[in-house]
């Protein structure tokens, strides 16, 4: 009991003391010049100082205010963050950055370097091959390394030479030798190593001095994230993607620089703003592309030059990861606000025409696409064509086309009618063993690698699914 | 398991002389290594089985073995040698016979048939103490296990485990910490360059180094004036780690992520652990504060002891 309230009981009762301010507007009934200290006191509470508790004693008397509704009383008072917000794209760049080396990991002695001969050598199947530094730079330039792969744990990027790798490398070798185009789709279960095999195909191409056009994510072409524009005088209308074309040219400049420097133009190219006389190096032409706006004619000119017949061009590899994104309607809209089919995007069309065999690479080469299981839209036509091809190769029974499914796409089926499928399966025990020995030699696997440990991880990883083995061994809480 | 599982009786019933047992050097893990969980088609050569691949079947298996008196005189073979004459070779195979035959077969492989790890067990006896990868319940390091449960939110243990794996991987891939001599770690800590490749040790060392030794317990009603009497109380190892990790998580909650995606939370935790090792973390200050409070309040122990007697402890 506070003393002022107690004393207030002794006063003569008056209206001002008993009526709360919220009922009657405060009017001081007594003379304003009254010298009585209590009545002359300012009836309003001093401003700026909120009472600590909800129940407050009014200055006029001992009547307490009732409970008042408070909105959001359960919300925490969040501290205002005054630090600089991340710049656009900064957080994504952090998420997507690729680290290729771990200085803590032990260097593995005696690893063989990847070379054109080693990739087709049957002796090397089941061995780890280290990527030479030059190749690493090239692969990094075309963004062939992915942030989800575990490159960041090892001292130097190295890849297991699988039997499928050798198979693919031999096919590429044969195709280039005969001047044919290898049209191949890599399929397989989730985490089985399809993107890694594609990376090995790209490596083989670089090691053999091929020109490489690598599209690291098919979805970037079709999910309406780069600029596009209709190409005039095309029926049905095709669309150019200048920003992406510039990116491809930049990949090419960085990764194939030496090769481009040696190749000379054979066409005059009057359509280009800059004049390139016949015999200019292709690198010079590619370097002319500086801004997206002026890229498209240069991109076309470079492609025309590289596929010129009888000019002694090197073999070309077109590779793409995430095939199902380019085998369906894209997310771009036409001026009539209809969805544009991916095959109407000019860059995709070039790839698809090569895959279907409609156009050919004059000096041979390969078109290799990898499907993806983690991030891929359902694509019935593509799945059907892959399954049919697998049935043709005797890997499974003939699939049946669903009669009432309306999501089949004739264009996709036409494009994929004549392809080869490389079905990537699990690794054998001996391959798994050499990989685990590499992990152990790097200091990341802290148990002895014996038959028991290998069978253990091999069985845990879905009978030799490499990605699952990696998850069970390297990405666990147990070391 | 007693090795005398009808062995003597079995030998007595045999019509054949037991061949001298080849005592191979004791290799307890041998048989269990041959039998892994899954089918074994590996580089270890399969055991040579008599009767297959041109291996001759030993005479003892066909029952046509001649008695070898000088070996029968050995201590183990004496009884069987005496009974071999009385029994006939045409005796039907009993389970005991079969057991003995199996043991003979083992001996012919060069294994010890009287090895208690093998006798009577289909897969042999487990190694003791049971290694961590053979246990279902306690398969993780105790510190890692405890931290994982503390990270867990909304009962999502598997997410917490994934986060913990990412924390450990961050520790493995980040450069070795620069130890600050002003913030001494636990005595006997390995040099910093050894830590990244043993992330569990790294984590344990960081958490144990900032773990407080005591907590401040408040006794109400003793100090008077509505105040609580602050008394230091010792903590068990698990409690200490829990307190330390809660402090770490408090700091982590207030930190801002650099990027985006599912690695952000584990990376913030791991960054804080690195900060602890390098002496930059504010968790050290919390620990020092608690210890200072405890030192100041230790005089109150006497008051509590006087009031509650032995129960206060």
PDB file of N, CA and C in Angstrom, chain B residues 82-168:
ATOM      1  N   UNK B  82      41.172 -95.330 -28.524  1.00  0.00           N
ATOM      2  CA  UNK B  82      40.742 -96.540 -27.879  1.00  0.00           C
ATOM      3  C   UNK B  82      39.386 -97.000 -28.354  1.00  0.00           C
ATOM      4  N   UNK B  83      38.511 -96.081 -28.610  1.00  0.00           N
ATOM      5  CA  UNK B  83      37.154 -96.447 -28.974  1.00  0.00           C
ATOM      6  C   UNK B  83      37.020 -96.725 -30.462  1.00  0.00           C
ATOM      7  N   UNK B  84      38.045 -96.348 -31.223  1.00  0.00           N
ATOM      8  CA  UNK B  84      37.915 -96.500 -32.668  1.00  0.00           C
ATOM      9  C   UNK B  84      37.840 -97.963 -33.068  1.00  0.00           C
ATOM     10  N   UNK B  85      38.543 -98.805 -32.290  1.00  0.00           N
ATOM     11  CA  UNK B  85      38.518-100.224 -32.632  1.00  0.00           C
ATOM     12  C   UNK B  85      37.140-100.820 -32.398  1.00  0.00           C
ATOM     13  N   UNK B  86      36.507-100.392 -31.273  1.00  0.00           N
ATOM     14  CA  UNK B  86      35.255-101.025 -30.885  1.00  0.00           C
ATOM     15  C   UNK B  86      34.124-100.655 -31.850  1.00  0.00           C
ATOM     16  N   UNK B  87      34.089 -99.417 -32.287  1.00  0.00           N
ATOM     17  CA  UNK B  87      32.975 -98.993 -33.137  1.00  0.00           C
ATOM     18  C   UNK B  87      33.226 -99.410 -34.579  1.00  0.00           C
ATOM     19  N   UNK B  88      32.128 -99.591 -35.300  1.00  0.00           N
ATOM     20  CA  UNK B  88      32.256 -99.987 -36.687  1.00  0.00           C
ATOM     21  C   UNK B  88      32.165 -98.765 -37.588  1.00  0.00           C
ATOM     22  N   UNK B  89      32.753 -98.870 -38.751  1.00  0.00           N
ATOM     23  CA  UNK B  89      32.798 -97.713 -39.642  1.00  0.00           C
ATOM     24  C   UNK B  89      31.446 -97.455 -40.281  1.00  0.00           C
ATOM     25  N   UNK B  90      30.539 -98.405 -40.226  1.00  0.00           N
ATOM     26  CA  UNK B  90      29.250 -98.235 -40.900  1.00  0.00           C
ATOM     27  C   UNK B  90      28.223 -97.520 -40.028  1.00  0.00           C
ATOM     28  N   UNK B  91      28.661 -96.987 -38.921  1.00  0.00           N
ATOM     29  CA  UNK B  91      27.702 -96.319 -38.026  1.00  0.00           C
ATOM     30  C   UNK B  91      27.063 -95.119 -38.729  1.00  0.00           C
ATOM     31  N   UNK B  92      25.745 -94.965 -38.645  1.00  0.00           N
ATOM     32  CA  UNK B  92      25.104 -93.833 -39.331  1.00  0.00           C
ATOM     33  C   UNK B  92      25.529 -92.499 -38.718  1.00  0.00           C
ATOM     34  N   UNK B  93      25.531 -91.453 -39.554  1.00  0.00           N
ATOM     35  CA  UNK B  93      25.978 -90.132 -39.101  1.00  0.00           C
ATOM     36  C   UNK B  93      24.964 -89.529 -38.142  1.00  0.00           C
ATOM     37  N   UNK B  94      25.365 -89.320 -36.910  1.00  0.00           N
ATOM     38  CA  UNK B  94      24.509 -88.663 -35.939  1.00  0.00           C
ATOM     39  C   UNK B  94      24.853 -87.174 -35.948  1.00  0.00           C
ATOM     40  N   UNK B  95      24.014 -86.353 -35.305  1.00  0.00           N
ATOM     41  CA  UNK B  95      24.355 -84.920 -35.235  1.00  0.00           C
ATOM     42  C   UNK B  95      25.720 -84.689 -34.610  1.00  0.00           C
ATOM     43  N   UNK B  96      26.038 -85.528 -33.632  1.00  0.00           N
ATOM     44  CA  UNK B  96      27.338 -85.349 -32.985  1.00  0.00           C
ATOM     45  C   UNK B  96      28.462 -85.680 -33.950  1.00  0.00           C
ATOM     46  N   UNK B  97      28.220 -86.732 -34.728  1.00  0.00           N
ATOM     47  CA  UNK B  97      29.195 -87.064 -35.750  1.00  0.00           C
ATOM     48  C   UNK B  97      29.394 -85.900 -36.704  1.00  0.00           C
ATOM     49  N   UNK B  98      28.277 -85.344 -37.077  1.00  0.00           N
ATOM     50  CA  UNK B  98      28.328 -84.241 -38.033  1.00  0.00           C
ATOM     51  C   UNK B  98      29.143 -83.081 -37.470  1.00  0.00           C
ATOM     52  N   UNK B  99      28.892 -82.811 -36.183  1.00  0.00           N
ATOM     53  CA  UNK B  99      29.624 -81.709 -35.534  1.00  0.00           C
ATOM     54  C   UNK B  99      31.128 -81.972 -35.589  1.00  0.00           C
ATOM     55  N   UNK B 100      31.453 -83.209 -35.264  1.00  0.00           N
ATOM     56  CA  UNK B 100      32.873 -83.542 -35.257  1.00  0.00           C
ATOM     57  C   UNK B 100      33.452 -83.438 -36.658  1.00  0.00           C
ATOM     58  N   UNK B 101      32.639 -83.873 -37.623  1.00  0.00           N
ATOM     59  CA  UNK B 101      33.124 -83.796 -39.001  1.00  0.00           C
ATOM     60  C   UNK B 101      33.349 -82.344 -39.415  1.00  0.00           C
ATOM     61  N   UNK B 102      32.415 -81.512 -38.990  1.00  0.00           N
ATOM     62  CA  UNK B 102      32.564 -80.088 -39.303  1.00  0.00           C
ATOM     63  C   UNK B 102      33.854 -79.549 -38.707  1.00  0.00           C
ATOM     64  N   UNK B 103      34.121 -80.013 -37.492  1.00  0.00           N
ATOM     65  CA  UNK B 103      35.325 -79.502 -36.848  1.00  0.00           C
ATOM     66  C   UNK B 103      36.568 -79.985 -37.564  1.00  0.00           C
ATOM     67  N   UNK B 104      36.482 -81.214 -38.041  1.00  0.00           N
ATOM     68  CA  UNK B 104      37.617 -81.721 -38.803  1.00  0.00           C
ATOM     69  C   UNK B 104      37.814 -80.916 -40.076  1.00  0.00           C
ATOM     70  N   UNK B 105      36.668 -80.594 -40.670  1.00  0.00           N
ATOM     71  CA  UNK B 105      36.756 -79.814 -41.903  1.00  0.00           C
ATOM     72  C   UNK B 105      37.430 -78.463 -41.635  1.00  0.00           C
ATOM     73  N   UNK B 106      37.017 -77.867 -40.507  1.00  0.00           N
ATOM     74  CA  UNK B 106      37.630 -76.587 -40.135  1.00  0.00           C
ATOM     75  C   UNK B 106      39.135 -76.741 -39.970  1.00  0.00           C
ATOM     76  N   UNK B 107      39.495 -77.833 -39.302  1.00  0.00           N
ATOM     77  CA  UNK B 107      40.913 -78.046 -39.060  1.00  0.00           C
ATOM     78  C   UNK B 107      41.651 -78.189 -40.380  1.00  0.00           C
ATOM     79  N   UNK B 108      40.981 -78.824 -41.357  1.00  0.00           N
ATOM     80  CA  UNK B 108      41.669 -79.002 -42.633  1.00  0.00           C
ATOM     81  C   UNK B 108      41.813 -77.683 -43.380  1.00  0.00           C
ATOM     82  N   UNK B 109      40.969 -76.704 -43.042  1.00  0.00           N
ATOM     83  CA  UNK B 109      41.133 -75.369 -43.634  1.00  0.00           C
ATOM     84  C   UNK B 109      42.251 -74.588 -42.964  1.00  0.00           C
ATOM     85  N   UNK B 110      42.754 -75.156 -41.877  1.00  0.00           N
ATOM     86  CA  UNK B 110      43.781 -74.416 -41.163  1.00  0.00           C
ATOM     87  C   UNK B 110      43.215 -73.538 -40.079  1.00  0.00           C
ATOM     88  N   UNK B 111      41.923 -73.727 -39.753  1.00  0.00           N
ATOM     89  CA  UNK B 111      41.319 -72.939 -38.673  1.00  0.00           C
ATOM     90  C   UNK B 111      41.275 -73.799 -37.424  1.00  0.00           C
ATOM     91  N   UNK B 112      41.133 -73.138 -36.307  1.00  0.00           N
ATOM     92  CA  UNK B 112      41.090 -73.845 -35.040  1.00  0.00           C
ATOM     93  C   UNK B 112      39.654 -74.278 -34.750  1.00  0.00           C
ATOM     94  N   UNK B 113      39.358 -75.553 -34.748  1.00  0.00           N
ATOM     95  CA  UNK B 113      37.960 -75.968 -34.517  1.00  0.00           C
ATOM     96  C   UNK B 113      37.509 -75.765 -33.082  1.00  0.00           C
ATOM     97  N   UNK B 114      38.443 -75.571 -32.186  1.00  0.00           N
ATOM     98  CA  UNK B 114      38.056 -75.372 -30.787  1.00  0.00           C
ATOM     99  C   UNK B 114      38.036 -73.905 -30.424  1.00  0.00           C
ATOM    100  N   UNK B 115      38.119 -73.070 -31.441  1.00  0.00           N
ATOM    101  CA  UNK B 115      38.078 -71.633 -31.203  1.00  0.00           C
ATOM    102  C   UNK B 115      36.684 -71.250 -30.703  1.00  0.00           C
ATOM    103  N   UNK B 116      36.578 -70.715 -29.480  1.00  0.00           N
ATOM    104  CA  UNK B 116      35.239 -70.378 -28.969  1.00  0.00           C
ATOM    105  C   UNK B 116      34.532 -69.317 -29.798  1.00  0.00           C
ATOM    106  N   UNK B 117      35.289 -68.605 -30.644  1.00  0.00           N
ATOM    107  CA  UNK B 117      34.634 -67.611 -31.497  1.00  0.00           C
ATOM    108  C   UNK B 117      33.852 -68.280 -32.606  1.00  0.00           C
ATOM    109  N   UNK B 118      34.194 -69.529 -32.879  1.00  0.00           N
ATOM    110  CA  UNK B 118      33.611 -70.184 -34.044  1.00  0.00           C
ATOM    111  C   UNK B 118      32.639 -71.280 -33.638  1.00  0.00           C
ATOM    112  N   UNK B 119      32.994 -72.027 -32.603  1.00  0.00           N
ATOM    113  CA  UNK B 119      32.235 -73.225 -32.265  1.00  0.00           C
ATOM    114  C   UNK B 119      30.832 -72.838 -31.828  1.00  0.00           C
ATOM    115  N   UNK B 120      29.862 -73.406 -32.479  1.00  0.00           N
ATOM    116  CA  UNK B 120      28.481 -73.219 -32.060  1.00  0.00           C
ATOM    117  C   UNK B 120      27.879 -71.899 -32.481  1.00  0.00           C
ATOM    118  N   UNK B 121      28.597 -71.090 -33.232  1.00  0.00           N
ATOM    119  CA  UNK B 121      28.043 -69.808 -33.662  1.00  0.00           C
ATOM    120  C   UNK B 121      28.075 -69.739 -35.159  1.00  0.00           C
ATOM    121  N   UNK B 122      26.957 -69.396 -35.719  1.00  0.00           N
ATOM    122  CA  UNK B 122      26.903 -69.337 -37.167  1.00  0.00           C
ATOM    123  C   UNK B 122      27.837 -68.255 -37.692  1.00  0.00           C
ATOM    124  N   UNK B 123      27.802 -67.098 -37.049  1.00  0.00           N
ATOM    125  CA  UNK B 123      28.625 -65.984 -37.535  1.00  0.00           C
ATOM    126  C   UNK B 123      29.765 -65.647 -36.580  1.00  0.00           C
ATOM    127  N   UNK B 124      30.068 -66.544 -35.650  1.00  0.00           N
ATOM    128  CA  UNK B 124      31.141 -66.256 -34.719  1.00  0.00           C
ATOM    129  C   UNK B 124      30.691 -65.304 -33.635  1.00  0.00           C
ATOM    130  N   UNK B 125      31.514 -65.161 -32.620  1.00  0.00           N
ATOM    131  CA  UNK B 125      31.190 -64.229 -31.545  1.00  0.00           C
ATOM    132  C   UNK B 125      31.591 -62.824 -31.954  1.00  0.00           C
ATOM    133  N   UNK B 126      30.849 -61.841 -31.511  1.00  0.00           N
ATOM    134  CA  UNK B 126      31.252 -60.468 -31.848  1.00  0.00           C
ATOM    135  C   UNK B 126      32.510 -60.079 -31.098  1.00  0.00           C
ATOM    136  N   UNK B 127      33.209 -59.116 -31.676  1.00  0.00           N
ATOM    137  CA  UNK B 127      34.365 -58.577 -30.970  1.00  0.00           C
ATOM    138  C   UNK B 127      33.858 -57.751 -29.800  1.00  0.00           C
ATOM    139  N   UNK B 128      34.600 -57.810 -28.698  1.00  0.00           N
ATOM    140  CA  UNK B 128      34.217 -57.014 -27.533  1.00  0.00           C
ATOM    141  C   UNK B 128      35.340 -56.053 -27.205  1.00  0.00           C
ATOM    142  N   UNK B 129      35.084 -54.826 -26.886  1.00  0.00           N
ATOM    143  CA  UNK B 129      33.772 -54.191 -26.893  1.00  0.00           C
ATOM    144  C   UNK B 129      33.231 -54.061 -28.307  1.00  0.00           C
ATOM    145  N   UNK B 130      31.929 -54.084 -28.419  1.00  0.00           N
ATOM    146  CA  UNK B 130      31.323 -54.070 -29.743  1.00  0.00           C
ATOM    147  C   UNK B 130      31.687 -52.766 -30.443  1.00  0.00           C
ATOM    148  N   UNK B 131      32.274 -52.840 -31.611  1.00  0.00           N
ATOM    149  CA  UNK B 131      32.665 -51.593 -32.290  1.00  0.00           C
ATOM    150  C   UNK B 131      31.435 -50.754 -32.650  1.00  0.00           C
ATOM    151  N   UNK B 132      31.684 -49.445 -32.811  1.00  0.00           N
ATOM    152  CA  UNK B 132      30.550 -48.525 -32.911  1.00  0.00           C
ATOM    153  C   UNK B 132      29.736 -48.780 -34.165  1.00  0.00           C
ATOM    154  N   UNK B 133      30.366 -49.332 -35.201  1.00  0.00           N
ATOM    155  CA  UNK B 133      29.574 -49.512 -36.411  1.00  0.00           C
ATOM    156  C   UNK B 133      28.734 -50.773 -36.377  1.00  0.00           C
ATOM    157  N   UNK B 134      28.798 -51.527 -35.282  1.00  0.00           N
ATOM    158  CA  UNK B 134      27.964 -52.717 -35.170  1.00  0.00           C
ATOM    159  C   UNK B 134      26.769 -52.477 -34.258  1.00  0.00           C
ATOM    160  N   UNK B 135      26.649 -51.271 -33.737  1.00  0.00           N
ATOM    161  CA  UNK B 135      25.560 -51.024 -32.797  1.00  0.00           C
ATOM    162  C   UNK B 135      24.491 -50.183 -33.457  1.00  0.00           C
ATOM    163  N   UNK B 136      23.261 -50.473 -33.131  1.00  0.00           N
ATOM    164  CA  UNK B 136      22.175 -49.711 -33.739  1.00  0.00           C
ATOM    165  C   UNK B 136      21.880 -48.451 -32.946  1.00  0.00           C
ATOM    166  N   UNK B 137      21.932 -48.553 -31.630  1.00  0.00           N
ATOM    167  CA  UNK B 137      21.439 -47.446 -30.813  1.00  0.00           C
ATOM    168  C   UNK B 137      22.503 -46.391 -30.553  1.00  0.00           C
ATOM    169  N   UNK B 138      23.687 -46.820 -30.239  1.00  0.00           N
ATOM    170  CA  UNK B 138      24.722 -45.852 -29.849  1.00  0.00           C
ATOM    171  C   UNK B 138      25.805 -45.829 -30.888  1.00  0.00           C
ATOM    172  N   UNK B 139      25.435 -45.468 -32.083  1.00  0.00           N
ATOM    173  CA  UNK B 139      26.423 -45.589 -33.138  1.00  0.00           C
ATOM    174  C   UNK B 139      27.236 -44.323 -33.328  1.00  0.00           C
ATOM    175  N   UNK B 140      26.810 -43.240 -32.727  1.00  0.00           N
ATOM    176  CA  UNK B 140      27.546 -42.000 -32.907  1.00  0.00           C
ATOM    177  C   UNK B 140      28.351 -41.676 -31.656  1.00  0.00           C
ATOM    178  N   UNK B 141      29.283 -40.809 -31.832  1.00  0.00           N
ATOM    179  CA  UNK B 141      30.060 -40.318 -30.707  1.00  0.00           C
ATOM    180  C   UNK B 141      29.125 -39.638 -29.702  1.00  0.00           C
ATOM    181  N   UNK B 142      29.318 -39.853 -28.400  1.00  0.00           N
ATOM    182  CA  UNK B 142      28.365 -39.289 -27.437  1.00  0.00           C
ATOM    183  C   UNK B 142      28.207 -37.776 -27.544  1.00  0.00           C
ATOM    184  N   UNK B 143      29.289 -37.055 -27.795  1.00  0.00           N
ATOM    185  CA  UNK B 143      29.184 -35.593 -27.911  1.00  0.00           C
ATOM    186  C   UNK B 143      28.362 -35.229 -29.149  1.00  0.00           C
ATOM    187  N   UNK B 144      28.675 -35.889 -30.240  1.00  0.00           N
ATOM    188  CA  UNK B 144      27.954 -35.613 -31.482  1.00  0.00           C
ATOM    189  C   UNK B 144      26.477 -35.922 -31.304  1.00  0.00           C
ATOM    190  N   UNK B 145      26.215 -37.025 -30.651  1.00  0.00           N
ATOM    191  CA  UNK B 145      24.828 -37.428 -30.420  1.00  0.00           C
ATOM    192  C   UNK B 145      24.090 -36.364 -29.598  1.00  0.00           C
ATOM    193  N   UNK B 146      24.741 -35.913 -28.535  1.00  0.00           N
ATOM    194  CA  UNK B 146      24.094 -34.923 -27.659  1.00  0.00           C
ATOM    195  C   UNK B 146      23.873 -33.600 -28.393  1.00  0.00           C
ATOM    196  N   UNK B 147      24.874 -33.176 -29.152  1.00  0.00           N
ATOM    197  CA  UNK B 147      24.730 -31.914 -29.890  1.00  0.00           C
ATOM    198  C   UNK B 147      23.628 -32.019 -30.931  1.00  0.00           C
ATOM    199  N   UNK B 148      23.545 -33.179 -31.554  1.00  0.00           N
ATOM    200  CA  UNK B 148      22.502 -33.352 -32.573  1.00  0.00           C
ATOM    201  C   UNK B 148      21.119 -33.190 -31.969  1.00  0.00           C
ATOM    202  N   UNK B 149      20.959 -33.779 -30.790  1.00  0.00           N
ATOM    203  CA  UNK B 149      19.638 -33.653 -30.152  1.00  0.00           C
ATOM    204  C   UNK B 149      19.367 -32.210 -29.762  1.00  0.00           C
ATOM    205  N   UNK B 150      20.413 -31.465 -29.440  1.00  0.00           N
ATOM    206  CA  UNK B 150      20.188 -30.064 -29.066  1.00  0.00           C
ATOM    207  C   UNK B 150      19.883 -29.211 -30.286  1.00  0.00           C
ATOM    208  N   UNK B 151      20.405 -29.591 -31.424  1.00  0.00           N
ATOM    209  CA  UNK B 151      20.122 -28.855 -32.656  1.00  0.00           C
ATOM    210  C   UNK B 151      18.693 -29.119 -33.108  1.00  0.00           C
ATOM    211  N   UNK B 152      18.211 -30.295 -32.766  1.00  0.00           N
ATOM    212  CA  UNK B 152      16.911 -30.724 -33.300  1.00  0.00           C
ATOM    213  C   UNK B 152      15.798 -29.754 -32.927  1.00  0.00           C
ATOM    214  N   UNK B 153      14.997 -29.407 -33.918  1.00  0.00           N
ATOM    215  CA  UNK B 153      13.804 -28.600 -33.681  1.00  0.00           C
ATOM    216  C   UNK B 153      12.608 -29.356 -34.221  1.00  0.00           C
ATOM    217  N   UNK B 154      11.486 -29.225 -33.535  1.00  0.00           N
ATOM    218  CA  UNK B 154      10.232 -29.857 -33.945  1.00  0.00           C
ATOM    219  C   UNK B 154      10.374 -31.369 -34.127  1.00  0.00           C
ATOM    220  N   UNK B 155      11.260 -31.971 -33.396  1.00  0.00           N
ATOM    221  CA  UNK B 155      11.387 -33.425 -33.462  1.00  0.00           C
ATOM    222  C   UNK B 155      11.969 -33.952 -34.756  1.00  0.00           C
ATOM    223  N   UNK B 156      12.579 -33.079 -35.541  1.00  0.00           N
ATOM    224  CA  UNK B 156      13.106 -33.550 -36.831  1.00  0.00           C
ATOM    225  C   UNK B 156      14.542 -34.002 -36.650  1.00  0.00           C
ATOM    226  N   UNK B 157      14.675 -35.229 -36.195  1.00  0.00           N
ATOM    227  CA  UNK B 157      16.010 -35.733 -35.879  1.00  0.00           C
ATOM    228  C   UNK B 157      16.861 -35.893 -37.123  1.00  0.00           C
ATOM    229  N   UNK B 158      16.222 -36.332 -38.192  1.00  0.00           N
ATOM    230  CA  UNK B 158      17.032 -36.611 -39.368  1.00  0.00           C
ATOM    231  C   UNK B 158      17.580 -35.321 -39.970  1.00  0.00           C
ATOM    232  N   UNK B 159      16.815 -34.259 -39.868  1.00  0.00           N
ATOM    233  CA  UNK B 159      17.337 -32.962 -40.331  1.00  0.00           C
ATOM    234  C   UNK B 159      18.498 -32.530 -39.436  1.00  0.00           C
ATOM    235  N   UNK B 160      18.314 -32.748 -38.134  1.00  0.00           N
ATOM    236  CA  UNK B 160      19.385 -32.383 -37.207  1.00  0.00           C
ATOM    237  C   UNK B 160      20.652 -33.174 -37.509  1.00  0.00           C
ATOM    238  N   UNK B 161      20.474 -34.431 -37.880  1.00  0.00           N
ATOM    239  CA  UNK B 161      21.651 -35.247 -38.179  1.00  0.00           C
ATOM    240  C   UNK B 161      22.340 -34.766 -39.444  1.00  0.00           C
ATOM    241  N   UNK B 162      21.533 -34.364 -40.417  1.00  0.00           N
ATOM    242  CA  UNK B 162      22.126 -33.836 -41.638  1.00  0.00           C
ATOM    243  C   UNK B 162      22.882 -32.541 -41.334  1.00  0.00           C
ATOM    244  N   UNK B 163      22.264 -31.712 -40.491  1.00  0.00           N
ATOM    245  CA  UNK B 163      22.934 -30.469 -40.106  1.00  0.00           C
ATOM    246  C   UNK B 163      24.256 -30.760 -39.409  1.00  0.00           C
ATOM    247  N   UNK B 164      24.231 -31.746 -38.532  1.00  0.00           N
ATOM    248  CA  UNK B 164      25.455 -32.067 -37.802  1.00  0.00           C
ATOM    249  C   UNK B 164      26.529 -32.570 -38.759  1.00  0.00           C
ATOM    250  N   UNK B 165      26.111 -33.361 -39.747  1.00  0.00           N
ATOM    251  CA  UNK B 165      27.079 -33.830 -40.740  1.00  0.00           C
ATOM    252  C   UNK B 165      27.677 -32.642 -41.482  1.00  0.00           C
ATOM    253  N   UNK B 166      26.847 -31.650 -41.784  1.00  0.00           N
ATOM    254  CA  UNK B 166      27.372 -30.475 -42.491  1.00  0.00           C
ATOM    255  C   UNK B 166      28.303 -29.669 -41.598  1.00  0.00           C
ATOM    256  N   UNK B 167      28.002 -29.617 -40.311  1.00  0.00           N
ATOM    257  CA  UNK B 167      28.897 -28.918 -39.384  1.00  0.00           C
ATOM    258  C   UNK B 167      30.268 -29.588 -39.398  1.00  0.00           C
ATOM    259  N   UNK B 168      30.243 -30.912 -39.285  1.00  0.00           N
ATOM    260  CA  UNK B 168      31.519 -31.628 -39.250  1.00  0.00           C
ATOM    261  C   UNK B 168      32.271 -31.472 -40.568  1.00  0.00           C
TER     262      UNK B 168
END
